[in-house]
Coordinates of C-alpha atoms in Angstrom, one line a residue:
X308 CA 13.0 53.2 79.8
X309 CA 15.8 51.0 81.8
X310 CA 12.7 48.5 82.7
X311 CA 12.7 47.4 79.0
X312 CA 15.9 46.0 79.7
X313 CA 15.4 43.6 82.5
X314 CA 16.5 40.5 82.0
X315 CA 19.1 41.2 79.3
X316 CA 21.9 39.5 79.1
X317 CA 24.9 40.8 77.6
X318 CA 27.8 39.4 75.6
X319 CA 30.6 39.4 73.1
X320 CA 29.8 39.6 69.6
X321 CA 33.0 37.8 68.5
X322 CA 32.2 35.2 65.3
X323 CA 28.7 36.2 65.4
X324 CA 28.8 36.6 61.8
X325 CA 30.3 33.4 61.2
X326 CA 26.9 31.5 61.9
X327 CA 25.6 31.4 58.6
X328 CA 29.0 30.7 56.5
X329 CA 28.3 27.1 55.9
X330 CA 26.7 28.1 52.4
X331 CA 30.3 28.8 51.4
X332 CA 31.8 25.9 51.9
X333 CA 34.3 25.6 49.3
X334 CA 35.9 29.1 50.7
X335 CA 36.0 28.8 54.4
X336 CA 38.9 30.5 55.8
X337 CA 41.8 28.3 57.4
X338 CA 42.6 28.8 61.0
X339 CA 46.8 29.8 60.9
X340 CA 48.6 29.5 64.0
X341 CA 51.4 32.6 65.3
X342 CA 54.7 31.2 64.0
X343 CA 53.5 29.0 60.7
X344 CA 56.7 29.3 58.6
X345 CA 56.2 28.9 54.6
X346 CA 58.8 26.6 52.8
X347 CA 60.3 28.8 50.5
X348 CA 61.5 26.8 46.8
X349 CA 58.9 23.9 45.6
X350 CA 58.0 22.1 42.2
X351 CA 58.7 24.9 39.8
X352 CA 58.9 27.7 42.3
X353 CA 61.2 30.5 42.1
X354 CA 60.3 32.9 45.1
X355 CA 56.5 33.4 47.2
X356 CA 55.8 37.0 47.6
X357 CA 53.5 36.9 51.0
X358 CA 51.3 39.8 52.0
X359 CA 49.8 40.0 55.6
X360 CA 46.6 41.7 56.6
X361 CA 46.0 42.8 60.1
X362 CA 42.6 43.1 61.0
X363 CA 39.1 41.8 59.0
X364 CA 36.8 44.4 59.0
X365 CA 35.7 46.8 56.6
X366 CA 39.6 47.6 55.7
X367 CA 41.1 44.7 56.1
X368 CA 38.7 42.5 53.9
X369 CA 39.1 45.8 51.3
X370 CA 42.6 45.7 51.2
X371 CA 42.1 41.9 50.7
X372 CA 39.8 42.0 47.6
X373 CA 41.7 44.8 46.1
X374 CA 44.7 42.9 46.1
X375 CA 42.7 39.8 44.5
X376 CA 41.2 42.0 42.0
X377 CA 44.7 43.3 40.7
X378 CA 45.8 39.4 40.5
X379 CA 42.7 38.5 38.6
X380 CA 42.9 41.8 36.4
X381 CA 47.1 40.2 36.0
X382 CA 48.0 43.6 37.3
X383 CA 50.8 44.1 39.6
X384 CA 51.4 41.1 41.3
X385 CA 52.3 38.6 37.8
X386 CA 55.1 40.2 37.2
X387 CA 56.7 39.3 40.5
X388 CA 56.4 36.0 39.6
X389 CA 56.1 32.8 42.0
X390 CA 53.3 32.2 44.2
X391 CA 51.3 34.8 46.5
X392 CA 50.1 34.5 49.9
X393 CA 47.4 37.0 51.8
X394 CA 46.8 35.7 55.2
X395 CA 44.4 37.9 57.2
X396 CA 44.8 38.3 60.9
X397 CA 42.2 39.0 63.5
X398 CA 41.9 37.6 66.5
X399 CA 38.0 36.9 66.4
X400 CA 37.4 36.6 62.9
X401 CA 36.2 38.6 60.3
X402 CA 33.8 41.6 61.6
X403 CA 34.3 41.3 65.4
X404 CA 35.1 44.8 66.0
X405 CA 33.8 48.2 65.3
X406 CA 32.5 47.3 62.2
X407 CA 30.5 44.4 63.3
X408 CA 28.2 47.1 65.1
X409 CA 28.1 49.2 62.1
X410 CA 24.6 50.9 61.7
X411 CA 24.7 50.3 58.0
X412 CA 24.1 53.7 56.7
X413 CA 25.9 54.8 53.3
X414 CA 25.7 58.6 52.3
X415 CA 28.1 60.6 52.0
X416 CA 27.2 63.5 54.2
X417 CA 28.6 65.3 57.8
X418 CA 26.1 65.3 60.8
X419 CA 25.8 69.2 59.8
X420 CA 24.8 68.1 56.2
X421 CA 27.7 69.3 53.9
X422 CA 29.5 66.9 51.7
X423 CA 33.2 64.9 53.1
X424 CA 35.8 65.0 51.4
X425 CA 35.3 63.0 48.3
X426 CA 32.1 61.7 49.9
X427 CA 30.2 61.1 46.4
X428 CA 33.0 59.1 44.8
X429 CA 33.9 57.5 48.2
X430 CA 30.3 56.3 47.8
X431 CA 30.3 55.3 44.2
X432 CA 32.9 53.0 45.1
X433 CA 32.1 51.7 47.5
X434 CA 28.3 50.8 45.5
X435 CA 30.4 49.4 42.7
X436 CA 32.3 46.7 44.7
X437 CA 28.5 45.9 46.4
X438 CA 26.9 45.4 42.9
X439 CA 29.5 43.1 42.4
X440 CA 29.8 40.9 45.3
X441 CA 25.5 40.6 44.7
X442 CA 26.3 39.7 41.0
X443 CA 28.9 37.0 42.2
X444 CA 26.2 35.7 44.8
X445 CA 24.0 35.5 42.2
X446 CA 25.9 33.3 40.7
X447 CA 27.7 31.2 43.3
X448 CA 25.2 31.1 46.2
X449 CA 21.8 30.9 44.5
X450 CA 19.8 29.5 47.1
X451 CA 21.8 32.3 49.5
X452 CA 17.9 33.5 50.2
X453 CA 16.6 36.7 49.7
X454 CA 18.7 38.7 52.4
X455 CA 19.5 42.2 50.5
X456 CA 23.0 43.7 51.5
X457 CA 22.1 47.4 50.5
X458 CA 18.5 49.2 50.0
X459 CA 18.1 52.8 48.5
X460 CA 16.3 54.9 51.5
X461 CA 17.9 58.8 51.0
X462 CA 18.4 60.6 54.0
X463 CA 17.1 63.8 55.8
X464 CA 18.5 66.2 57.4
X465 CA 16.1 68.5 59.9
X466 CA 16.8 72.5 60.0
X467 CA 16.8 73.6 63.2
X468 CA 17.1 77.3 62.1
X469 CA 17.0 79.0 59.5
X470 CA 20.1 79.7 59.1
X471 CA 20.3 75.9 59.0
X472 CA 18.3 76.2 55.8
X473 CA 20.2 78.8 54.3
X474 CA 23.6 77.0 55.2
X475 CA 21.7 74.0 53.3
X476 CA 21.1 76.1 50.0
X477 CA 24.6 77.0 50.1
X478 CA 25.4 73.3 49.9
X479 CA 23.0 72.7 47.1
X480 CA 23.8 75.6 44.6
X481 CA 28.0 74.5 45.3
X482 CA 27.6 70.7 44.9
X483 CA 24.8 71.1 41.7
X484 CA 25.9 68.7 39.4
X485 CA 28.2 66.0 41.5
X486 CA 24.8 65.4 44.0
X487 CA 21.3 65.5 43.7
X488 CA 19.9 68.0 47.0
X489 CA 16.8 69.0 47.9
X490 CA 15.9 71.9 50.4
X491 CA 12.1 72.1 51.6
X492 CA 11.2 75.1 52.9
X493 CA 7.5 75.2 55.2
X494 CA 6.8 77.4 58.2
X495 CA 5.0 74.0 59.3
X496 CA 7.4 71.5 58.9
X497 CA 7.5 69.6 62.4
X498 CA 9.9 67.7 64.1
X499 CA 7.2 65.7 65.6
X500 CA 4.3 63.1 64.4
X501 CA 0.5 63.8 63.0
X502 CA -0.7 66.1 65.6
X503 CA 1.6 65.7 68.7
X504 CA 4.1 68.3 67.7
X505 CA 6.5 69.1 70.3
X506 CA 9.1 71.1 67.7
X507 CA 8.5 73.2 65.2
X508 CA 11.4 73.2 62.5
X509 CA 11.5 75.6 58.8
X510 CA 12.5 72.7 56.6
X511 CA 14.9 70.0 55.5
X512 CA 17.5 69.0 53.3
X513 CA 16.8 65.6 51.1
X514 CA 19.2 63.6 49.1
X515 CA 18.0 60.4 47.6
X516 CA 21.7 59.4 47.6
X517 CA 21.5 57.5 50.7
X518 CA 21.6 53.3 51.6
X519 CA 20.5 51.2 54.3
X520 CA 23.5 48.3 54.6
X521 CA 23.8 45.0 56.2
X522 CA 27.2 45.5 57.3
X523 CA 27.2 41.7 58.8
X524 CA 25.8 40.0 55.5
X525 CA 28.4 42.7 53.7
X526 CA 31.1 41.6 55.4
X527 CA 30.4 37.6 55.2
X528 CA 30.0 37.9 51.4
X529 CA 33.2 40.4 51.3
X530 CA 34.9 36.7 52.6
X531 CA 33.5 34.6 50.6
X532 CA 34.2 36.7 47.4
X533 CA 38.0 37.0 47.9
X534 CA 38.3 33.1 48.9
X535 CA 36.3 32.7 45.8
X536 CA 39.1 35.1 43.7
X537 CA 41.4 33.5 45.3
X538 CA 40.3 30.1 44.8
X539 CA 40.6 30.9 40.9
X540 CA 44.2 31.4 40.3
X541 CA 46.3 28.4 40.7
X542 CA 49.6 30.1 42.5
X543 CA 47.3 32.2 44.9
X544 CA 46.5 31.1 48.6
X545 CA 44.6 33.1 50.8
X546 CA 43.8 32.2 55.0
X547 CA 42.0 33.6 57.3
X548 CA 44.5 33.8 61.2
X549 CA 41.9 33.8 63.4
X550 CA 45.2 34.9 66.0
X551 CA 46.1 37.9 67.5
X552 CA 49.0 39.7 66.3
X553 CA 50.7 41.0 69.6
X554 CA 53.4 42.6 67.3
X555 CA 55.6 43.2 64.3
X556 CA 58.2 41.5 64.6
X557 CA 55.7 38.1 64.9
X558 CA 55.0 39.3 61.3
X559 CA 58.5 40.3 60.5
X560 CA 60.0 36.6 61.8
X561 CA 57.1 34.9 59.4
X562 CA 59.0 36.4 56.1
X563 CA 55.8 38.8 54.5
X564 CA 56.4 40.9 51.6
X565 CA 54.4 43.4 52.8
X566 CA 52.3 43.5 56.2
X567 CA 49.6 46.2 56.2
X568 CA 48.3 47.2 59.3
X569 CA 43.9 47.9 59.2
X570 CA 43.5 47.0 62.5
X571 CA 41.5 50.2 63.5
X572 CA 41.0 51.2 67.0
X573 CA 43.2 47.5 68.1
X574 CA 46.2 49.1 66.5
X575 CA 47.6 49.9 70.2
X576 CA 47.7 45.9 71.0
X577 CA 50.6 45.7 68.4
X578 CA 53.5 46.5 70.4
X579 CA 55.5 48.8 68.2
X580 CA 52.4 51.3 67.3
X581 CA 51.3 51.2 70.6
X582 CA 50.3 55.4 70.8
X583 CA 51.8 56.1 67.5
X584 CA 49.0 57.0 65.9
X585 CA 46.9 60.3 67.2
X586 CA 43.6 58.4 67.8
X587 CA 41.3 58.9 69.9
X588 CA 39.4 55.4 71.1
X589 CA 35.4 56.1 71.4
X590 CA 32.9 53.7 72.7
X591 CA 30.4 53.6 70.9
X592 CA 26.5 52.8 71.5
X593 CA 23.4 51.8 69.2
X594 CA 20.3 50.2 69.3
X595 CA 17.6 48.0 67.4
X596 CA 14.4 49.1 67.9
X597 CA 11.3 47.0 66.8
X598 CA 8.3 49.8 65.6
X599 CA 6.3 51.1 63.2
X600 CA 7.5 54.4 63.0
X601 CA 7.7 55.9 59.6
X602 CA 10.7 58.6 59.2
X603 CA 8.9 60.9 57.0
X604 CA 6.9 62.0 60.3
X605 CA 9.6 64.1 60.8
X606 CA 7.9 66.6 58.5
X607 CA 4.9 68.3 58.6
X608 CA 1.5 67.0 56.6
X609 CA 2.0 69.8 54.1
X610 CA 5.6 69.6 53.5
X611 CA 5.6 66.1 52.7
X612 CA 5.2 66.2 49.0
X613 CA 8.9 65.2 48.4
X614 CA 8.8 62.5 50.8
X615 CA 5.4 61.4 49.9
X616 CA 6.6 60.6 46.1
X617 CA 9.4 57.8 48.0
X618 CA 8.5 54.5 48.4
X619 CA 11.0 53.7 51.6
X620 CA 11.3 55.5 54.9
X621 CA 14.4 58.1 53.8
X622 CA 17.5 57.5 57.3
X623 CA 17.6 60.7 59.3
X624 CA 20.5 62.5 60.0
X625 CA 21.7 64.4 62.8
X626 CA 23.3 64.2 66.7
X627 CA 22.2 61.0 66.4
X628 CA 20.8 59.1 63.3
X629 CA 17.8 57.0 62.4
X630 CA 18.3 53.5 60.0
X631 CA 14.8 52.4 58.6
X632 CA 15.3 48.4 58.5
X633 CA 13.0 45.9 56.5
X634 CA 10.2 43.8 58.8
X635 CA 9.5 47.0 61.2
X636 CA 13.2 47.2 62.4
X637 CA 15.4 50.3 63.1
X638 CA 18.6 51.0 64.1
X639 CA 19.4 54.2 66.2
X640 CA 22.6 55.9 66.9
X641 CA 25.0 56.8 68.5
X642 CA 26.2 57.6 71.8
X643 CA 29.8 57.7 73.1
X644 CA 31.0 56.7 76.9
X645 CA 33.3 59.4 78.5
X646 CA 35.3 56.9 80.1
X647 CA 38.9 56.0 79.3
X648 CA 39.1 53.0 76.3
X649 CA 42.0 50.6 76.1
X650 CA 43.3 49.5 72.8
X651 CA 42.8 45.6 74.2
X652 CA 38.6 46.6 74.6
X653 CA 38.6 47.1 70.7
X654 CA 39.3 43.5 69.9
X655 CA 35.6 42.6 69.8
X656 CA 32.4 44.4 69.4
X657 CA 29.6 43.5 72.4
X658 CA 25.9 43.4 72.0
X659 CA 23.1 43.0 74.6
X660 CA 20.5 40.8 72.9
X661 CA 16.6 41.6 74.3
X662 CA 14.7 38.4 73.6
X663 CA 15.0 34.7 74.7
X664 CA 17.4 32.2 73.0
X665 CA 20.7 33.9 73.5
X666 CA 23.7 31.7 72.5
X667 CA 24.7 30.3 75.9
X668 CA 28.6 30.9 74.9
X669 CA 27.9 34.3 75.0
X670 CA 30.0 36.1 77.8
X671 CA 27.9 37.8 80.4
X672 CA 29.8 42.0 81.0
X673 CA 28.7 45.2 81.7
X674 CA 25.3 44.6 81.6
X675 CA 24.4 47.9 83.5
X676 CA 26.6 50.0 81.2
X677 CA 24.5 48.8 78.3
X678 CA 20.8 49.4 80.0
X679 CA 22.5 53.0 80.9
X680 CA 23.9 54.0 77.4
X681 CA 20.8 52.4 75.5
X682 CA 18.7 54.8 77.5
X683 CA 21.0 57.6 77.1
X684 CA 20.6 57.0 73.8
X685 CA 16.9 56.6 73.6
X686 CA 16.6 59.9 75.0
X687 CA 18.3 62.0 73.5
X688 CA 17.0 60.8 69.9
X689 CA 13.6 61.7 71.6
X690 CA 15.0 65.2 72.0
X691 CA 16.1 65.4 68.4
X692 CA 13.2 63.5 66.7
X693 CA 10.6 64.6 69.3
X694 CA 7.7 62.2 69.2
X695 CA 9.1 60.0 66.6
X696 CA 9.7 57.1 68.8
X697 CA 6.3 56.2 69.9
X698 CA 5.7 52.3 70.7
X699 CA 8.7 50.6 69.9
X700 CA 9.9 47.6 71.6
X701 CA 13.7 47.7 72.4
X702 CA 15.5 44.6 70.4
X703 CA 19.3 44.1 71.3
X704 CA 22.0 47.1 72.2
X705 CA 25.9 47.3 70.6
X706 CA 28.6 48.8 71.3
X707 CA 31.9 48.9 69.6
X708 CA 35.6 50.6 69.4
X709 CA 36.2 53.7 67.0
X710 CA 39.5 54.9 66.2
X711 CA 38.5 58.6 65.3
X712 CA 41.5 60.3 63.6
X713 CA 42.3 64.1 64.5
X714 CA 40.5 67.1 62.7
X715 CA 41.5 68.5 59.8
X716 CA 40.7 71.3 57.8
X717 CA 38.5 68.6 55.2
X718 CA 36.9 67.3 58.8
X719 CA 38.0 63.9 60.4
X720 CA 39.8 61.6 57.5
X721 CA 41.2 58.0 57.9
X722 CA 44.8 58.1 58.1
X723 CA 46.9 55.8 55.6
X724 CA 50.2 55.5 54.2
X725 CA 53.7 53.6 55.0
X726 CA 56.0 52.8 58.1
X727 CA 58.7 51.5 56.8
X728 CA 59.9 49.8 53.4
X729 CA 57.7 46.9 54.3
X730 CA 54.7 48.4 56.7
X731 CA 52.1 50.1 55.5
X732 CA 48.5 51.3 57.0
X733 CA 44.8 52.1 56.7
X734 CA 43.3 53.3 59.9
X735 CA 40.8 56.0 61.2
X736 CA 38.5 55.2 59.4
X737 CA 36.0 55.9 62.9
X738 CA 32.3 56.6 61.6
X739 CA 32.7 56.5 58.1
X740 CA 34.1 52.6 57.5
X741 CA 31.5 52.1 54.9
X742 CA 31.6 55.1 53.3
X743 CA 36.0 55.1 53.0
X744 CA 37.3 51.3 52.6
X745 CA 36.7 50.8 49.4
X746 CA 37.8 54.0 47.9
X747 CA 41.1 53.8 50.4
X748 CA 41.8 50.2 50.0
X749 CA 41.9 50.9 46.3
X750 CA 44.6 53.4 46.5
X751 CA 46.3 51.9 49.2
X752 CA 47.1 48.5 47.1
X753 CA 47.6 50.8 43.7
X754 CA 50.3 52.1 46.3
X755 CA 52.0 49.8 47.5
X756 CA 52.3 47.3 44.2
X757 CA 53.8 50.0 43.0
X758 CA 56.1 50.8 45.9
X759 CA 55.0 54.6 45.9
X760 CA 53.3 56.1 48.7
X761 CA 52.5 59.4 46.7
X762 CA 50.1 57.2 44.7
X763 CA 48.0 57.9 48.0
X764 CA 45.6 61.5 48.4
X765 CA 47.6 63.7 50.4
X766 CA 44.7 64.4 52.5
X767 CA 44.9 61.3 53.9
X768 CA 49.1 60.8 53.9
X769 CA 49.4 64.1 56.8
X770 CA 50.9 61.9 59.4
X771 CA 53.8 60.4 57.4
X772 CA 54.6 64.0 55.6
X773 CA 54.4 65.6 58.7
X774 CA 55.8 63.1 61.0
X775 CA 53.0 63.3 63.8
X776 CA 53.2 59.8 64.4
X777 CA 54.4 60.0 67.8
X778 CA 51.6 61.2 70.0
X779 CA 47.7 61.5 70.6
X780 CA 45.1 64.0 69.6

């Protein structure tokens, strides 16, 4: 399996998704340097009221667009009058960190298959801001090609027991009406392919509620839609700091508003939150696999009657997960390294790209690491899927930085909430960045426009009301 890897090379991921951005050329994001000042006063100006954004992945550029949507929607911010600034800060652009290796899978399930905490509205929020970015390209970018951010696959969920399956009907009969589950039960269904079953499984559980993102095209048209918003209103401004932010009071010296801190698992490279927050850094692995394999081998022959009435190849759900992509592509997932992760390695996401042609400004590192963990990886789907992964031709390996908050009694839920009068946060967000940042960015801006940090789910607020912000998991 490691021989499929010689002659990889191996290297940083930063700005990768910056490549195709010249189709947005009236919204390009400015380059701000650490220490800009803004004159305050002007033609007609009676105050600025200046937000910064730390970090430009999934919650950063969330918090971004929800802030442009309440100025567009001439709620919250008119009233302060003036002109507003959002400057987002990351020190490789937008989606060079954990979310740039996203496996761009939207459902809102556990690995164990019972619903997270408001995982079905989570998820129709997040679908609503999609549709409308895809409506605006539409419009604004017509000859943007055919490349679809989000495709309707469902997802499956193997029982391994049957008390797997009976844990599944349980989940069905309490979430009837807020999700649409279906539990197959066959004394045949396999967890192999055709006639070379190595497992033998009682069923699965089916939801159709399940998409296939591309988190890179996602987050390049999440840009351009908020320089677009922001283009629109005449006393709004909005750059891209493509600098890192090596503290607060750099932020606090520049004269913000507000500074809200999304900076996920980088949040220790800011010097006053260094270890203030109990999370727990994971390196992360995935692959892209070129094959031919169809998902629904998964089951049995005779217990494919719900599968066989789908047109796609439904993701698969478990240890590790399974992403049908267009063109014979899949993504697998995910394996975590044991060793110990420094909030600096979470500045950038790294890939190990297979074929020819590799941008010669890519960095070579850790290019044994990557061979080992791909394998690791390979393996143990193999175990889980048993003879799913049959003549596939490994593509590229990822790997990027979670910040996985501490367990709760709801399971493992982004953290978010305020520091001080003028600091605020949205962070843990780990495997679920998808799923969370646009029903968290929501009620994080509702929050802080209105000054109010009960406007927030108390779920998610733990840390501030129970002042645990001063150690690790």
């Amino acid at each position: 399996m490691l021989s499929r890897l010689e002659g990889a090379r191996v290297g940083s991921r930063y700005g990768a998704s910056l490549k195709s951005r010249s189709q947005l050329r009236g919204f390009l994001p400015v380059v701000c340097l650490a220490g800009r000042q803004s004159s305050e006063g002007g033609l007609g100006e009676t105050s600025k009221t200046r937000f910064a954004i730390v970090g430009a992945g999934f919650a950063g550029l969330g918090v971004c667009w929800n802030l442009l949507r309440q100025l567009k929607e001439e709620q919250g911010l008119r009233h302060r009058g003036g002109k507003i600034e959002i400057d987002v800060y990351d020190a490789h652009g937008v989606g060079s960190g954990a979310s740039a290796v996203a496996a761009g899978i939207l459902h809102p399930l556990n690995t164990r298959g019972n619903v997270t905490w408001r995982g079905v509205e989570a998820m129709n929020e997040t679908l609503a801001l999609m549709k409308q970015i895809d409506r605006w390209r539409q419009e604004k970018l017509p000859n943007d090609g055919n490349e679809a951010i989000l495709r309707q696959t469902g997802v499956l969920k193997v029982a391994k027991s049957e008390k797997d399956l009976e844990r599944f009907e349980r989940i069905k009969a309490e979430r009837r009406g807020e999700i649409e589950l279906h539990v197959v039960r066959g004394a045949e269904a396999a967890t192999g392919r055709g006639d070379d079953c190595r497992g033998k499984a009682p069923g699965y559980m089916y939801t159709p509620h399940a998409y296939a993102v591309n988190s890179p095209k996602y987050l390049e048209l999440l840009e351009g839609v908020c320089h677009s918003m922001a283009g629109e209103g005449r006393d709004v401004s909005l750059r891209l700091c493509k600098t890192l932010v090596p503290s607060l009071e750099m932020l606090e010296g520049q004269g913000y508003t507000t500074i809200i801190i999304c900076a996920g698992a980088a949040v220790g490279t800011i010097k006053e939150l260094r270890g203030k927050f109990p999370l727990r850094l994971s390196e992360t692995f995935g692959v892209e696999l070129e094959t031919a394999l169809s998902t629904k081998a998964v089951a049995s022959p005779e217990d494919r009657g719900l599968l066989a009435s789908i047109d796609c190849d439904p993701s698969l759900l478990g240890q590790t997960y399974v992403v049908k992509q267009p063109e014979d592509k899949a993504v697998l997932g995910a394996v975590h390294s044991e060793e110990q992760v420094d909030p600096e390695d979470a500045l950038g996401s790294r890939y190990c790209h297979i074929a020819d042609g590799l941008d010669d400004r890519a960095q070579v590192v850790n290019r044994e690491k990557m061979m080992a963990m791909a394998s690791r990886l390979l393996e143990k789907s193999d175990t889980i899927f048993p003879g799913l992964l049959q003549g596939y031709e490994l593509s590229s390996v990822h790997c990027g930085v979670r910040a996985l908050p501490p367990k709760s009694e709801e399971g493992r839920l982004p953290v978010c909430g305020k520091i001080n009068d003028k600091t605020w946060y949205l962070l843990g967000l780990g495997a679920r960045g998808l799923l969370y940042h646009a029903y968290l960015s929501k009620r994080l801006v509702d929050a802080i426009l209105v000054e109010d940090e009960s406007k927030l789910p108390q779920e998610v607020t733990r840390l501030t009301r129970e002042g645990e912000t001063g150690g690790r998991e």
